[in-house]
PDB file of C-alpha atoms and ligand atoms in Angstrom:
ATOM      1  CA  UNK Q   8       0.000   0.000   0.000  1.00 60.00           C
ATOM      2  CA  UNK Q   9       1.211   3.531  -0.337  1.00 85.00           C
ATOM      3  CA  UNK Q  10       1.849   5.388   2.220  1.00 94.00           C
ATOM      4  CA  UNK Q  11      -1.185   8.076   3.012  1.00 96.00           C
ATOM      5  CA  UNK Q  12      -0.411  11.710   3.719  1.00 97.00           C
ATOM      6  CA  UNK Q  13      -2.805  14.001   5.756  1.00 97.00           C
ATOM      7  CA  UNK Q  14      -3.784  15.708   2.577  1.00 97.00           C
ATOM      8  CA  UNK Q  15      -5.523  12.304   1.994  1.00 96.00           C
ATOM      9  CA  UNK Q  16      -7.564  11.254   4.768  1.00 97.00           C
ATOM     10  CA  UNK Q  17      -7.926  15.016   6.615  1.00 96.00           C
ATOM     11  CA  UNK Q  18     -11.621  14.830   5.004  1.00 96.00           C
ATOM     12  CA  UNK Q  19     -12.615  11.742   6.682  1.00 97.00           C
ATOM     13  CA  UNK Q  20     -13.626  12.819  10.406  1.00 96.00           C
ATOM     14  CA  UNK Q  21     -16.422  15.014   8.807  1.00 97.00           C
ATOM     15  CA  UNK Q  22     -18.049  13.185   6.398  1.00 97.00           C
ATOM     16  CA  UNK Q  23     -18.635   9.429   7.487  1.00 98.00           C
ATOM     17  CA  UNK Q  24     -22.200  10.015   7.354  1.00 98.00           C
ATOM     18  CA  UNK Q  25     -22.384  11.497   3.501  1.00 98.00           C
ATOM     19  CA  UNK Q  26     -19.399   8.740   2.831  1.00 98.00           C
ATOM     20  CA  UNK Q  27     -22.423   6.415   4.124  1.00 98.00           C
ATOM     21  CA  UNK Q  28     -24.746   7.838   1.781  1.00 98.00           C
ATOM     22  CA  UNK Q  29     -22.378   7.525  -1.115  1.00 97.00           C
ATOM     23  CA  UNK Q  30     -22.843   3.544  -0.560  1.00 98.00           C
ATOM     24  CA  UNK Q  31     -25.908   2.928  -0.361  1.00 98.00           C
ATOM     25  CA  UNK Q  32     -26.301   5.055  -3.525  1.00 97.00           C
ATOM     26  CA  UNK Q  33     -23.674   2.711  -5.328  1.00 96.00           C
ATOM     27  CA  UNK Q  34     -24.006  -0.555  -3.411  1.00 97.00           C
ATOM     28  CA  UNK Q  35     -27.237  -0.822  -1.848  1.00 98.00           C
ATOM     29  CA  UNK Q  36     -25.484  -0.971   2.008  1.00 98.00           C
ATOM     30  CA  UNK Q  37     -23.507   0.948   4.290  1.00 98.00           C
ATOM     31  CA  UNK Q  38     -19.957   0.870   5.309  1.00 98.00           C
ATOM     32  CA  UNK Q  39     -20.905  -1.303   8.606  1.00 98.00           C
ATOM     33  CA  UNK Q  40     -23.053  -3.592   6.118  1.00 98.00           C
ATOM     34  CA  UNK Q  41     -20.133  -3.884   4.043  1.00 98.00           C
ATOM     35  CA  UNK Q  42     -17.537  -5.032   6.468  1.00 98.00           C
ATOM     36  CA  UNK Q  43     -20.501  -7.448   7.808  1.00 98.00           C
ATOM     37  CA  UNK Q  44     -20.366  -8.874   4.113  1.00 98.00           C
ATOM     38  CA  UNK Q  45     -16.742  -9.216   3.784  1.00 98.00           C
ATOM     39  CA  UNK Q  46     -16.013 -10.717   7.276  1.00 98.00           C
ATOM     40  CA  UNK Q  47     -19.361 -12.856   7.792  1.00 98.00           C
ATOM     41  CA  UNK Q  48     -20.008 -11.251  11.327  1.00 98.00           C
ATOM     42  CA  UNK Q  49     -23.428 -10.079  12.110  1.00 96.00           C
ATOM     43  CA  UNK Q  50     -23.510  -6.376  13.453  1.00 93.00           C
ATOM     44  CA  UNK Q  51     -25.486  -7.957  16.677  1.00 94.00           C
ATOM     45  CA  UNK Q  52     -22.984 -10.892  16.339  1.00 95.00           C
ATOM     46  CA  UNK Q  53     -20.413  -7.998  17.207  1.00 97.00           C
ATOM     47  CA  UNK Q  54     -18.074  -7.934  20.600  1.00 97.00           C
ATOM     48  CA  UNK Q  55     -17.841  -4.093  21.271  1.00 98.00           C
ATOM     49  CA  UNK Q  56     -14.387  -3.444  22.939  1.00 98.00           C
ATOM     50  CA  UNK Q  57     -13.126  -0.151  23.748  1.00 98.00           C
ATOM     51  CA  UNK Q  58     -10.710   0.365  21.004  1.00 98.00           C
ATOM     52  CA  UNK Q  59      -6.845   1.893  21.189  1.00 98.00           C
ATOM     53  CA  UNK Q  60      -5.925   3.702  18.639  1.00 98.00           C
ATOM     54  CA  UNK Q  61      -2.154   4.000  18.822  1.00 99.00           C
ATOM     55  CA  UNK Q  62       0.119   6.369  16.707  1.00 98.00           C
ATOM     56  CA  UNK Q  63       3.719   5.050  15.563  1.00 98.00           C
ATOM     57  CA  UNK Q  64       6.196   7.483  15.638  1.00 98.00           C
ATOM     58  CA  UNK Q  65       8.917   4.554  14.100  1.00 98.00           C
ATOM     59  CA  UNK Q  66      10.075   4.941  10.480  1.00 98.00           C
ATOM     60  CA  UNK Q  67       8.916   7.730   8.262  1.00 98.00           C
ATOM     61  CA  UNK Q  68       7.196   8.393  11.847  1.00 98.00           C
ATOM     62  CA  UNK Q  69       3.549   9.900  12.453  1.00 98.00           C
ATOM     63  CA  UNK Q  70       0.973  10.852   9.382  1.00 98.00           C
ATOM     64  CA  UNK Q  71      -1.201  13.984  10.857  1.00 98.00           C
ATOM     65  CA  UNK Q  72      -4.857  13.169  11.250  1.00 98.00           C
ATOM     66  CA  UNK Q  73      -4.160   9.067  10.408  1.00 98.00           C
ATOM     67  CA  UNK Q  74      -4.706   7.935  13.852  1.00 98.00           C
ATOM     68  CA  UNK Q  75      -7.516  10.703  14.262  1.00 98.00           C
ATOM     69  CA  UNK Q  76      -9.238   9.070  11.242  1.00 98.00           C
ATOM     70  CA  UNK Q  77      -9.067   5.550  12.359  1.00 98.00           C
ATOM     71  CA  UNK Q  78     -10.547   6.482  15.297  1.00 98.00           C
ATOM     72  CA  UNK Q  79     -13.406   8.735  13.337  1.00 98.00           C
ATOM     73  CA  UNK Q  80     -14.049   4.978  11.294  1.00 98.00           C
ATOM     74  CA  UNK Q  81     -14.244   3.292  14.162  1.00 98.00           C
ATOM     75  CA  UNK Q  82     -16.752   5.419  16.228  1.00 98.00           C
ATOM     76  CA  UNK Q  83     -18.895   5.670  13.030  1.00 98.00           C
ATOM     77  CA  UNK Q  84     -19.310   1.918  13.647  1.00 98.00           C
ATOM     78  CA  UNK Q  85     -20.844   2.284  16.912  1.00 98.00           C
ATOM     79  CA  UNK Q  86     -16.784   1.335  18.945  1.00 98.00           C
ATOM     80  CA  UNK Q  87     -16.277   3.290  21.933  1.00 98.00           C
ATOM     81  CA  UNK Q  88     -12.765   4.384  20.578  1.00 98.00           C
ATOM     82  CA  UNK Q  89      -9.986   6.759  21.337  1.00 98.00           C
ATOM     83  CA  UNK Q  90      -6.456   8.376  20.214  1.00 98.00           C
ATOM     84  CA  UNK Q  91      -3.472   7.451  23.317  1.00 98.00           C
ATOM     85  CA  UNK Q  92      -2.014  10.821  24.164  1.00 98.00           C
ATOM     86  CA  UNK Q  93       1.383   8.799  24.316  1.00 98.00           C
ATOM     87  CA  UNK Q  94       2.823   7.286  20.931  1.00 98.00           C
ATOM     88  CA  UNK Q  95       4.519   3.887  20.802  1.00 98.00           C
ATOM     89  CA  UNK Q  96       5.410   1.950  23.461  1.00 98.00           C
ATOM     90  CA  UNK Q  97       3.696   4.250  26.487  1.00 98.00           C
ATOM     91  CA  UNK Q  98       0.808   4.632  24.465  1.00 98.00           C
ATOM     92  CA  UNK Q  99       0.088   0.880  24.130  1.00 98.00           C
ATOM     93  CA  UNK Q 100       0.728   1.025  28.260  1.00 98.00           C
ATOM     94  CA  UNK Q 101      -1.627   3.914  28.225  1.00 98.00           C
ATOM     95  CA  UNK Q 102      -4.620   1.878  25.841  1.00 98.00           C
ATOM     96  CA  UNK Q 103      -4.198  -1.021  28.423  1.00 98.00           C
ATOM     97  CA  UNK Q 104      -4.891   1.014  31.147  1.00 98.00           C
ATOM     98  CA  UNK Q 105      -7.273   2.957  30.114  1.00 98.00           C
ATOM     99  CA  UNK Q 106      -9.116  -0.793  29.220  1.00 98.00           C
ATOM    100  CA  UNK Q 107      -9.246  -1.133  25.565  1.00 98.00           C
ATOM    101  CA  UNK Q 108      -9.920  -4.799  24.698  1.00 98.00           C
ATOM    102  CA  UNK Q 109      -8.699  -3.970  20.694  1.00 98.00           C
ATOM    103  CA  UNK Q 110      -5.328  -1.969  19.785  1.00 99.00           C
ATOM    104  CA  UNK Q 111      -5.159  -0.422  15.927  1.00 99.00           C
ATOM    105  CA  UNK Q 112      -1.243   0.859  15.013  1.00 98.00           C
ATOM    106  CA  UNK Q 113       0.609   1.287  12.284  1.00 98.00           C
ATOM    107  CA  UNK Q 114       4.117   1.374  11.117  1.00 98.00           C
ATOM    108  CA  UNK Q 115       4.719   1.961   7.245  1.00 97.00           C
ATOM    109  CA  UNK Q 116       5.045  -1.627   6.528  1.00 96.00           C
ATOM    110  CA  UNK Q 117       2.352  -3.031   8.729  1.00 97.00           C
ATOM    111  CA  UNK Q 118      -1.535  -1.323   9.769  1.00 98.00           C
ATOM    112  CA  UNK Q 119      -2.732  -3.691  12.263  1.00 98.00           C
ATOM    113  CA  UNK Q 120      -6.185  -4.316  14.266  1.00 99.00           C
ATOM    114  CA  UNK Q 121      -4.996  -7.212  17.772  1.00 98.00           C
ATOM    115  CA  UNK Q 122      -7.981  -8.077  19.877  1.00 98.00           C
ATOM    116  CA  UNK Q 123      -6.237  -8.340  23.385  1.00 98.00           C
ATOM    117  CA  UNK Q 124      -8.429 -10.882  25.036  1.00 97.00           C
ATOM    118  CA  UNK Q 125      -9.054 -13.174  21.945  1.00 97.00           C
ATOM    119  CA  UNK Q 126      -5.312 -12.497  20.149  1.00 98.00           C
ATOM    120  CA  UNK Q 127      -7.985 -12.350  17.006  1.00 98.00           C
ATOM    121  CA  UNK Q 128      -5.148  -9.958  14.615  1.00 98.00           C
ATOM    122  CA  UNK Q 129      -6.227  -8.565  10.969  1.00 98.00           C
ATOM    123  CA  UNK Q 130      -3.706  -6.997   8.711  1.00 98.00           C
ATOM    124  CA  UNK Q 131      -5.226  -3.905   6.769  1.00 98.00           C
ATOM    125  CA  UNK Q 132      -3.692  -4.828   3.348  1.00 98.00           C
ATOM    126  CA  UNK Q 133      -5.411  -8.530   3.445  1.00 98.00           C
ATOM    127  CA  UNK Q 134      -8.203  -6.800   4.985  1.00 98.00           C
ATOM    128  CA  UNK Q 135      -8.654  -3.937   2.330  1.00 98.00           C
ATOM    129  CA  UNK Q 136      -8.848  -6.945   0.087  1.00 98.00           C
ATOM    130  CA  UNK Q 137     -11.956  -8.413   1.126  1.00 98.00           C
ATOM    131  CA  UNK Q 138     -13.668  -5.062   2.056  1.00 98.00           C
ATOM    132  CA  UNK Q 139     -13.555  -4.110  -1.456  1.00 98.00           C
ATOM    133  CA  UNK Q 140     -14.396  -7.387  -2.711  1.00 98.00           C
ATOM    134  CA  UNK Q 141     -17.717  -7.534  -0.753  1.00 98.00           C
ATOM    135  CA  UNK Q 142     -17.885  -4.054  -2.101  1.00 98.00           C
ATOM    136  CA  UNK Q 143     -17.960  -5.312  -5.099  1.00 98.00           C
ATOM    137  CA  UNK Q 144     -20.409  -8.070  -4.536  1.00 98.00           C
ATOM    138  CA  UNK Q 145     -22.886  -5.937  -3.199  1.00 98.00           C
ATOM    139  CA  UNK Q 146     -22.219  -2.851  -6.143  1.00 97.00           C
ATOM    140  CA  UNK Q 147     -22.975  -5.701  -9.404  1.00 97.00           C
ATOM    141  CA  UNK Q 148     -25.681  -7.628  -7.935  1.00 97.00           C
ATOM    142  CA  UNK Q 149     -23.338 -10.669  -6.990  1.00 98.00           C
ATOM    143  CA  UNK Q 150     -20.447 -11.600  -8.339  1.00 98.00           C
ATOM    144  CA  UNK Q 151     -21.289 -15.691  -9.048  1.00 98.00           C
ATOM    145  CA  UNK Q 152     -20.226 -16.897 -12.448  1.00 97.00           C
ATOM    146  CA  UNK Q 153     -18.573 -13.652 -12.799  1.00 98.00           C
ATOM    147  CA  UNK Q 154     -14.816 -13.145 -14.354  1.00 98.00           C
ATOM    148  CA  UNK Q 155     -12.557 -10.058 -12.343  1.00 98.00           C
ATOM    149  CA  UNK Q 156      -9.361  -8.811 -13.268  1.00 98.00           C
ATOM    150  CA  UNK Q 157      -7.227  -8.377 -10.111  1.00 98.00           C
ATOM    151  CA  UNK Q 158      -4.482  -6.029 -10.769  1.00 97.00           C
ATOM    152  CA  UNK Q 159      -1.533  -6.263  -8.340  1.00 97.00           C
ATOM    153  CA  UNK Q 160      -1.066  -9.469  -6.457  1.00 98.00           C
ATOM    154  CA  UNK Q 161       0.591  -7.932  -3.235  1.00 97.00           C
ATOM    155  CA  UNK Q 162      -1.421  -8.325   0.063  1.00 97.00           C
ATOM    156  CA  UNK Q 163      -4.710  -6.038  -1.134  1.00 98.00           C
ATOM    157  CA  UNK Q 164      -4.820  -7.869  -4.486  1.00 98.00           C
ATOM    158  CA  UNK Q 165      -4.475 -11.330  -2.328  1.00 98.00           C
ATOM    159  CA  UNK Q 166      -6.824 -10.516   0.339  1.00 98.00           C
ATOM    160  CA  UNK Q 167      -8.910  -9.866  -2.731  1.00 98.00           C
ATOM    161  CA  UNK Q 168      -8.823 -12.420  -4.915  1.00 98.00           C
ATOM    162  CA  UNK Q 169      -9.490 -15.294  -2.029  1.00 98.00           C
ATOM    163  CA  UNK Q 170     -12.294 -12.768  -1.673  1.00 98.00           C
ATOM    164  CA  UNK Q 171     -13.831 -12.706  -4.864  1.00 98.00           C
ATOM    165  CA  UNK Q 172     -13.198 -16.395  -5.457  1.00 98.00           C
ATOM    166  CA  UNK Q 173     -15.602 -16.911  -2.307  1.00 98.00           C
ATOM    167  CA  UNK Q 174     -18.021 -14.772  -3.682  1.00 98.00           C
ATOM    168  CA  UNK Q 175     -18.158 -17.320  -6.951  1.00 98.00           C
ATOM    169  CA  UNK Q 176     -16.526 -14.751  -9.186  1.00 98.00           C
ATOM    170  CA  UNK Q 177     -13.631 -16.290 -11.896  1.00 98.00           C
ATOM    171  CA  UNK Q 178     -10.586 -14.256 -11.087  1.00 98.00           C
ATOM    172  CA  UNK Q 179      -7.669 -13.290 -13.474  1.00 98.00           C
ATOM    173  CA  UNK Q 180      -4.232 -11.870 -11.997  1.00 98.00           C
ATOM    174  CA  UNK Q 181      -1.897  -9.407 -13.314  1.00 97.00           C
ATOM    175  CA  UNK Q 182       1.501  -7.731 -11.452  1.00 97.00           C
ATOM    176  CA  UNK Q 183       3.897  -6.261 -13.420  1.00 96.00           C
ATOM    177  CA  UNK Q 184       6.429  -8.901 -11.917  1.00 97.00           C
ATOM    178  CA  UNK Q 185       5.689 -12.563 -12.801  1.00 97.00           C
ATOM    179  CA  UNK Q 186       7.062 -14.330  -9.744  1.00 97.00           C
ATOM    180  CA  UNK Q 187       4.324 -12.222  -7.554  1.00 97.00           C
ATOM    181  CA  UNK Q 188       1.666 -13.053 -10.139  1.00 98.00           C
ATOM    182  CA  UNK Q 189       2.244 -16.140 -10.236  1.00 97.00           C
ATOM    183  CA  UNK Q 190       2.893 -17.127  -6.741  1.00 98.00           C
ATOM    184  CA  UNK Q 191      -0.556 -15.407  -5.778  1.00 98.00           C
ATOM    185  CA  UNK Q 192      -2.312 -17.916  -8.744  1.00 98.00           C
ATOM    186  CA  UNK Q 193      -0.311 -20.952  -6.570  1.00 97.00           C
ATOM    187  CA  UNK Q 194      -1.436 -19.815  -3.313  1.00 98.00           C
ATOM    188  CA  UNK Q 195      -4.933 -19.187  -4.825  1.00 98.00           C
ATOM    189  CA  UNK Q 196      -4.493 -22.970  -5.787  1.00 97.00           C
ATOM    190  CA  UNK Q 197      -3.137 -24.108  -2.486  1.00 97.00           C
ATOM    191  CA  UNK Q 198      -6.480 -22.586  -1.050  1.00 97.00           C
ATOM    192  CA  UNK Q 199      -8.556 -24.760  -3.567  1.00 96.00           C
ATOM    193  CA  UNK Q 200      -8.954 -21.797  -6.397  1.00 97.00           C
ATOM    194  CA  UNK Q 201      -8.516 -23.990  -9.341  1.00 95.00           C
ATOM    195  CA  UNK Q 202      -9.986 -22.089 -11.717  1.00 96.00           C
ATOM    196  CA  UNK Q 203      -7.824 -18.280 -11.371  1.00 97.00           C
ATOM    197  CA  UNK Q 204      -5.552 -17.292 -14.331  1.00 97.00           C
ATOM    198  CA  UNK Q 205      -2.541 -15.420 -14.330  1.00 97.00           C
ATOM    199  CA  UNK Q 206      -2.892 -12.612 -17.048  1.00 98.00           C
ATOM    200  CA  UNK Q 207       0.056 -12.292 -19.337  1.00 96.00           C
ATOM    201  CA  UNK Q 208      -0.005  -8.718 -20.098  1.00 97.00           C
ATOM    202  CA  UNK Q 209      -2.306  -5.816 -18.870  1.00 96.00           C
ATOM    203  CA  UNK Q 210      -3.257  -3.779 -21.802  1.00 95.00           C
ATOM    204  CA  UNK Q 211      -5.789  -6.782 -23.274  1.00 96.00           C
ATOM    205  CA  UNK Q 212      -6.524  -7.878 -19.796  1.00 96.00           C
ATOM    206  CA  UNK Q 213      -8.275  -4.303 -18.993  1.00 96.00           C
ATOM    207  CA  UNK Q 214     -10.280  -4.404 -22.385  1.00 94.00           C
ATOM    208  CA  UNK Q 215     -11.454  -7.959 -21.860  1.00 95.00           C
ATOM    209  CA  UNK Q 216     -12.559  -7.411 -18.373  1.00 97.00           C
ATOM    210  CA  UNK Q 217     -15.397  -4.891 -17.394  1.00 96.00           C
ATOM    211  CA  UNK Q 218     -14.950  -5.572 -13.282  1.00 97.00           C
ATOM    212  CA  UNK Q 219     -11.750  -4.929 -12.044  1.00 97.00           C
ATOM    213  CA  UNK Q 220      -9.830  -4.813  -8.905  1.00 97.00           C
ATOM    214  CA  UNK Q 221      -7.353  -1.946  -9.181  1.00 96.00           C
ATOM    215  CA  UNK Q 222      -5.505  -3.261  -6.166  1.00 97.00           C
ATOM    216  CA  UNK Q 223      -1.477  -1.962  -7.451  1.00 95.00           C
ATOM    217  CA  UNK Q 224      -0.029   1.478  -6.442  1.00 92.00           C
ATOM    218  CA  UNK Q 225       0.257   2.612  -9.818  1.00 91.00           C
ATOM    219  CA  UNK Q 226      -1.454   6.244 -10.955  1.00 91.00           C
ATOM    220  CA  UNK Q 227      -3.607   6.538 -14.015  1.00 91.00           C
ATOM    221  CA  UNK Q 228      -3.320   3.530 -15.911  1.00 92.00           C
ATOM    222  CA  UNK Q 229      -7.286   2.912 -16.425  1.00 92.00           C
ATOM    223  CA  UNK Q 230      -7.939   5.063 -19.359  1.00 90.00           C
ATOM    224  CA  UNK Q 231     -11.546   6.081 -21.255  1.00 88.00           C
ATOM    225  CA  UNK Q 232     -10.872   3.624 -23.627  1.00 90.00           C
ATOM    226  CA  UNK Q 233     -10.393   0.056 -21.547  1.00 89.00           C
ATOM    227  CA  UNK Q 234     -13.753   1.187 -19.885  1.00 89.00           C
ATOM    228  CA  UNK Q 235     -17.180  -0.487 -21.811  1.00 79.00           C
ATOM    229  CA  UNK Q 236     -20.447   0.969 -21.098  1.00 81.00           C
ATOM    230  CA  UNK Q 237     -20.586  -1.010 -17.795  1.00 88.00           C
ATOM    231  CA  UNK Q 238     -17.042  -1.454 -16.370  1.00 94.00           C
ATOM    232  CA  UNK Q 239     -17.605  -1.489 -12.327  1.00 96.00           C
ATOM    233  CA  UNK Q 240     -14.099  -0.652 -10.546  1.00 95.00           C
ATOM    234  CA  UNK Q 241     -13.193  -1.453  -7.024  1.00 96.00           C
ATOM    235  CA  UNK Q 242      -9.993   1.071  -6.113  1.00 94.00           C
ATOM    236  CA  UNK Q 243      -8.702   0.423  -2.389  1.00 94.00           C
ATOM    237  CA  UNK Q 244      -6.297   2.978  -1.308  1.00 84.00           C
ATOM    238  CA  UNK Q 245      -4.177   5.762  -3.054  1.00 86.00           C
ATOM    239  CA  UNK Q 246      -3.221   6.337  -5.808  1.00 89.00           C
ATOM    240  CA  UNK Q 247      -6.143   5.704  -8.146  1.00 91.00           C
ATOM    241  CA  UNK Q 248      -5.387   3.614 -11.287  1.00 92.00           C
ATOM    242  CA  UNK Q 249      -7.893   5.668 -13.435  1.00 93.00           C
ATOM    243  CA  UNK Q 250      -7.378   8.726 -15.229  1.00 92.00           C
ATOM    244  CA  UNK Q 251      -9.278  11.673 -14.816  1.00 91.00           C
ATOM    245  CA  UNK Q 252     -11.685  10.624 -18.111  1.00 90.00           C
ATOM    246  CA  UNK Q 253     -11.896   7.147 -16.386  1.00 90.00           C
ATOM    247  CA  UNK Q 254     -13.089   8.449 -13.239  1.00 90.00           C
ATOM    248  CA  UNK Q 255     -15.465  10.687 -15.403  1.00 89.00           C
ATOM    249  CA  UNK Q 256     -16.868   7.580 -17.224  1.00 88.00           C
ATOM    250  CA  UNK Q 257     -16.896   5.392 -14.483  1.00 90.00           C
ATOM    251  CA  UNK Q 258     -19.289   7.592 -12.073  1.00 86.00           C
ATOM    252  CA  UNK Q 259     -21.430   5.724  -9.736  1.00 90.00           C
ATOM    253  CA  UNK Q 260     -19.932   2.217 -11.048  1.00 95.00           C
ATOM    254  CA  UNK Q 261     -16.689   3.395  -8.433  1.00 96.00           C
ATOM    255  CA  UNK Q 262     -16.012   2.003  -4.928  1.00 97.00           C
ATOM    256  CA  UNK Q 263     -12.794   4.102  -3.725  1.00 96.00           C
ATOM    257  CA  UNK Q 264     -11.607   5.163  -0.404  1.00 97.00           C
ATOM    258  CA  UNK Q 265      -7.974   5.808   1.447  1.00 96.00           C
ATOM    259  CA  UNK Q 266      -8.997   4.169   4.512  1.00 97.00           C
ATOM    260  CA  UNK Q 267     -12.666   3.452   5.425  1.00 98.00           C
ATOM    261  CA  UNK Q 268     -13.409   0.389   3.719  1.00 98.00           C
ATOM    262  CA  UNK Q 269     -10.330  -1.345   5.302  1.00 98.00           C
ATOM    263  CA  UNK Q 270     -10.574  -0.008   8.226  1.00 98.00           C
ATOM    264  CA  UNK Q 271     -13.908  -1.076   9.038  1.00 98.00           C
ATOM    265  CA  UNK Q 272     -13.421  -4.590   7.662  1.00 98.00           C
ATOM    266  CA  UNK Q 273     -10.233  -4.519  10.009  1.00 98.00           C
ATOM    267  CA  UNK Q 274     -12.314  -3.733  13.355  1.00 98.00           C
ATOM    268  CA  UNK Q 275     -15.174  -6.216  12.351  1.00 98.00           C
ATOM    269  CA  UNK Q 276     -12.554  -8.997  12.013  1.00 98.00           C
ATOM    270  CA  UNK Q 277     -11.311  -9.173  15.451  1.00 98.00           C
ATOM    271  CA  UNK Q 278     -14.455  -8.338  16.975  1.00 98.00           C
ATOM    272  CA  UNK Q 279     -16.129 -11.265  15.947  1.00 94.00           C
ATOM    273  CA  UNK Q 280     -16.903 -13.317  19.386  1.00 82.00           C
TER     274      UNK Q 280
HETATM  275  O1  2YC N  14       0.516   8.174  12.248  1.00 50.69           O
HETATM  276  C1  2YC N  14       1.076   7.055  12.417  1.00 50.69           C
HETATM  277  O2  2YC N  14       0.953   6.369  13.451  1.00 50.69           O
HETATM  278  C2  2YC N  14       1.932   6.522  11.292  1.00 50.69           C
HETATM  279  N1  2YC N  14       2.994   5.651  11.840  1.00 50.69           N
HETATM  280  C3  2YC N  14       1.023   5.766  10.312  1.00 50.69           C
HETATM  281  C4  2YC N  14       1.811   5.259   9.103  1.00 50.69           C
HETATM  282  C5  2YC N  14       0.874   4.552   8.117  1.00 50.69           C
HETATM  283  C6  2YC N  14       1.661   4.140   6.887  1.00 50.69           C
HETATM  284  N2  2YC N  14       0.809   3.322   5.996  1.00 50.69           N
HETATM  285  C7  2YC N  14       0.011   3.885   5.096  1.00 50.69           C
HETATM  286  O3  2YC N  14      -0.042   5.068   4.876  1.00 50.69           O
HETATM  287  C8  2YC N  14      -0.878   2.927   4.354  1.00 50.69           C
HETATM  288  C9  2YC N  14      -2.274   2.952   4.940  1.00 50.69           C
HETATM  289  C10 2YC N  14      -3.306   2.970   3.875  1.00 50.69           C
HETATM  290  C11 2YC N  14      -2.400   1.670   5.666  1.00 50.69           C
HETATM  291  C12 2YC N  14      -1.358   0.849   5.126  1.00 50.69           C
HETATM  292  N3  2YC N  14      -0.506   1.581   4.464  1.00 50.69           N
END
């Protein structure tokens, strides 16, 4: 995944509730309805902790407003949630004692959600996967018997793919390096997938395929023309793969977020009882 800046998730605190609106428009549910798809848990199935929200100060060190946002997702769901005043270590002392069952942190390899009492851990790339898959799903009207290009076969475009395959969709795989491509149609095969394809180059892959997964962190490669009448594309994270005229042309038929979707699939995960 690429890594966020502020400029890219400052919006989120304020507008959960149109964001909301936005998915029901394109997919017929909401974001909580969504992760409930993608994770199997039933909202009154759900184990409420008080949720930790811890920000990392290691590596390229603290994004402003990431933590902030998390915690804005989380609440949204109906979590009692909050931000540690401490970073790092003293702020995972500080979410202890101040009782939060569930810790979310992240470094800028690793976003992670642990349930404390249960040890329950999801990983926001694998996570992302499966949010936007169920996205999906729900946005064509099921995705049985249907065939999905996956594009990138790194953790979102795994998490994916295992989704989509659940879902009854036939799922073709392309990553601009082979070994990942193919190692992600193997595991897919190790998982009883017997019927995904690796893809051998992109270009016809895009026109033959009018659902895609744009799950690689390459900018504008989706153009006007690889986009039929009624191409549906699921875009987790940042950048976008479409161009400007493919984001014109694609409208309604978009599911794209820098955090929400994943998040929330993250926090149903390991809240399951
Ligand atoms: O503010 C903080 O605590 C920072 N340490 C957070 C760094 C997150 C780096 N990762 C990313 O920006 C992307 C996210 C979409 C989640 C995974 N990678």
């Amino acid at each position: 995944m690429t890594r966020l800046t502020t400029e890219d998730i400052y919006h989120i605190t304020t507008s959960l509730n149109s964001y909301d609106l936005q998915l029901i428009a394109k997919t017929g549910h909401t974001l909580a309805q969504i992760a409930s798809h993608a994770t199997k848990v039933k909202e009154e199935d759900l184990v409420r902790l008080r949720v930790g929200i811890i920000p990392l100060t290691c590596g390229m060190g603290i994004i402003g407003r990431f933590s902030e946002s998390v915690q804005s997702i989380v609440s949204h769901l109906g979590f009692d949630a909050f931000v540690t005043e401490a970073p790092d270590a003293g702020g995972l002392a500080e979410a202890v004692q101040r009782k939060a069952g569930v810790v979310m942190m992240a470094d800028d390899d690793r976003f992670v959600a642990i349930n404390l009492k249960t040890g329950l851990v999801s990983d926001n790339g694998e996570a992302t996967g499966r949010g936007y898959a169920a996205g999906l799903d729900l946005m064509v009207g099921g995705l049985k018997g249907k065939e999905v290009l996956v594009v990138g076969a790194g953790p979102v475009g795994r998490g994916a793919a295992e989704a989509l395959a659940g879902f009854g969709a036939k799922v073709s795989i392309y990553d601009i390096d082979p070994k990942r491509k193919e190692a992600l149609v193997d595991y897919l095969l190790s998982r009883n997938i017997t019927d995904a394809v690796a893809e051998g180059r992109l270009e016809p892959a895009l026109y033959r395929h009018r659902i895609i997964i744009d799950a690689c962190p390459a900018a504008d490669y989706i153009d006007l023309e690889h986009l039929q009448g009624d191409s549906f594309i699921a875009a987790p994270g940042i950048p976008l793969g479409l161009t400007e005229e493919g984001l014109r042309a694609c409208g309604e038929r978009l599911l794209h977020d820098p955090l929400e979707i994943g998040v929330a699939t993250m926090i149903y995960d390991v809240s399951r009882f």
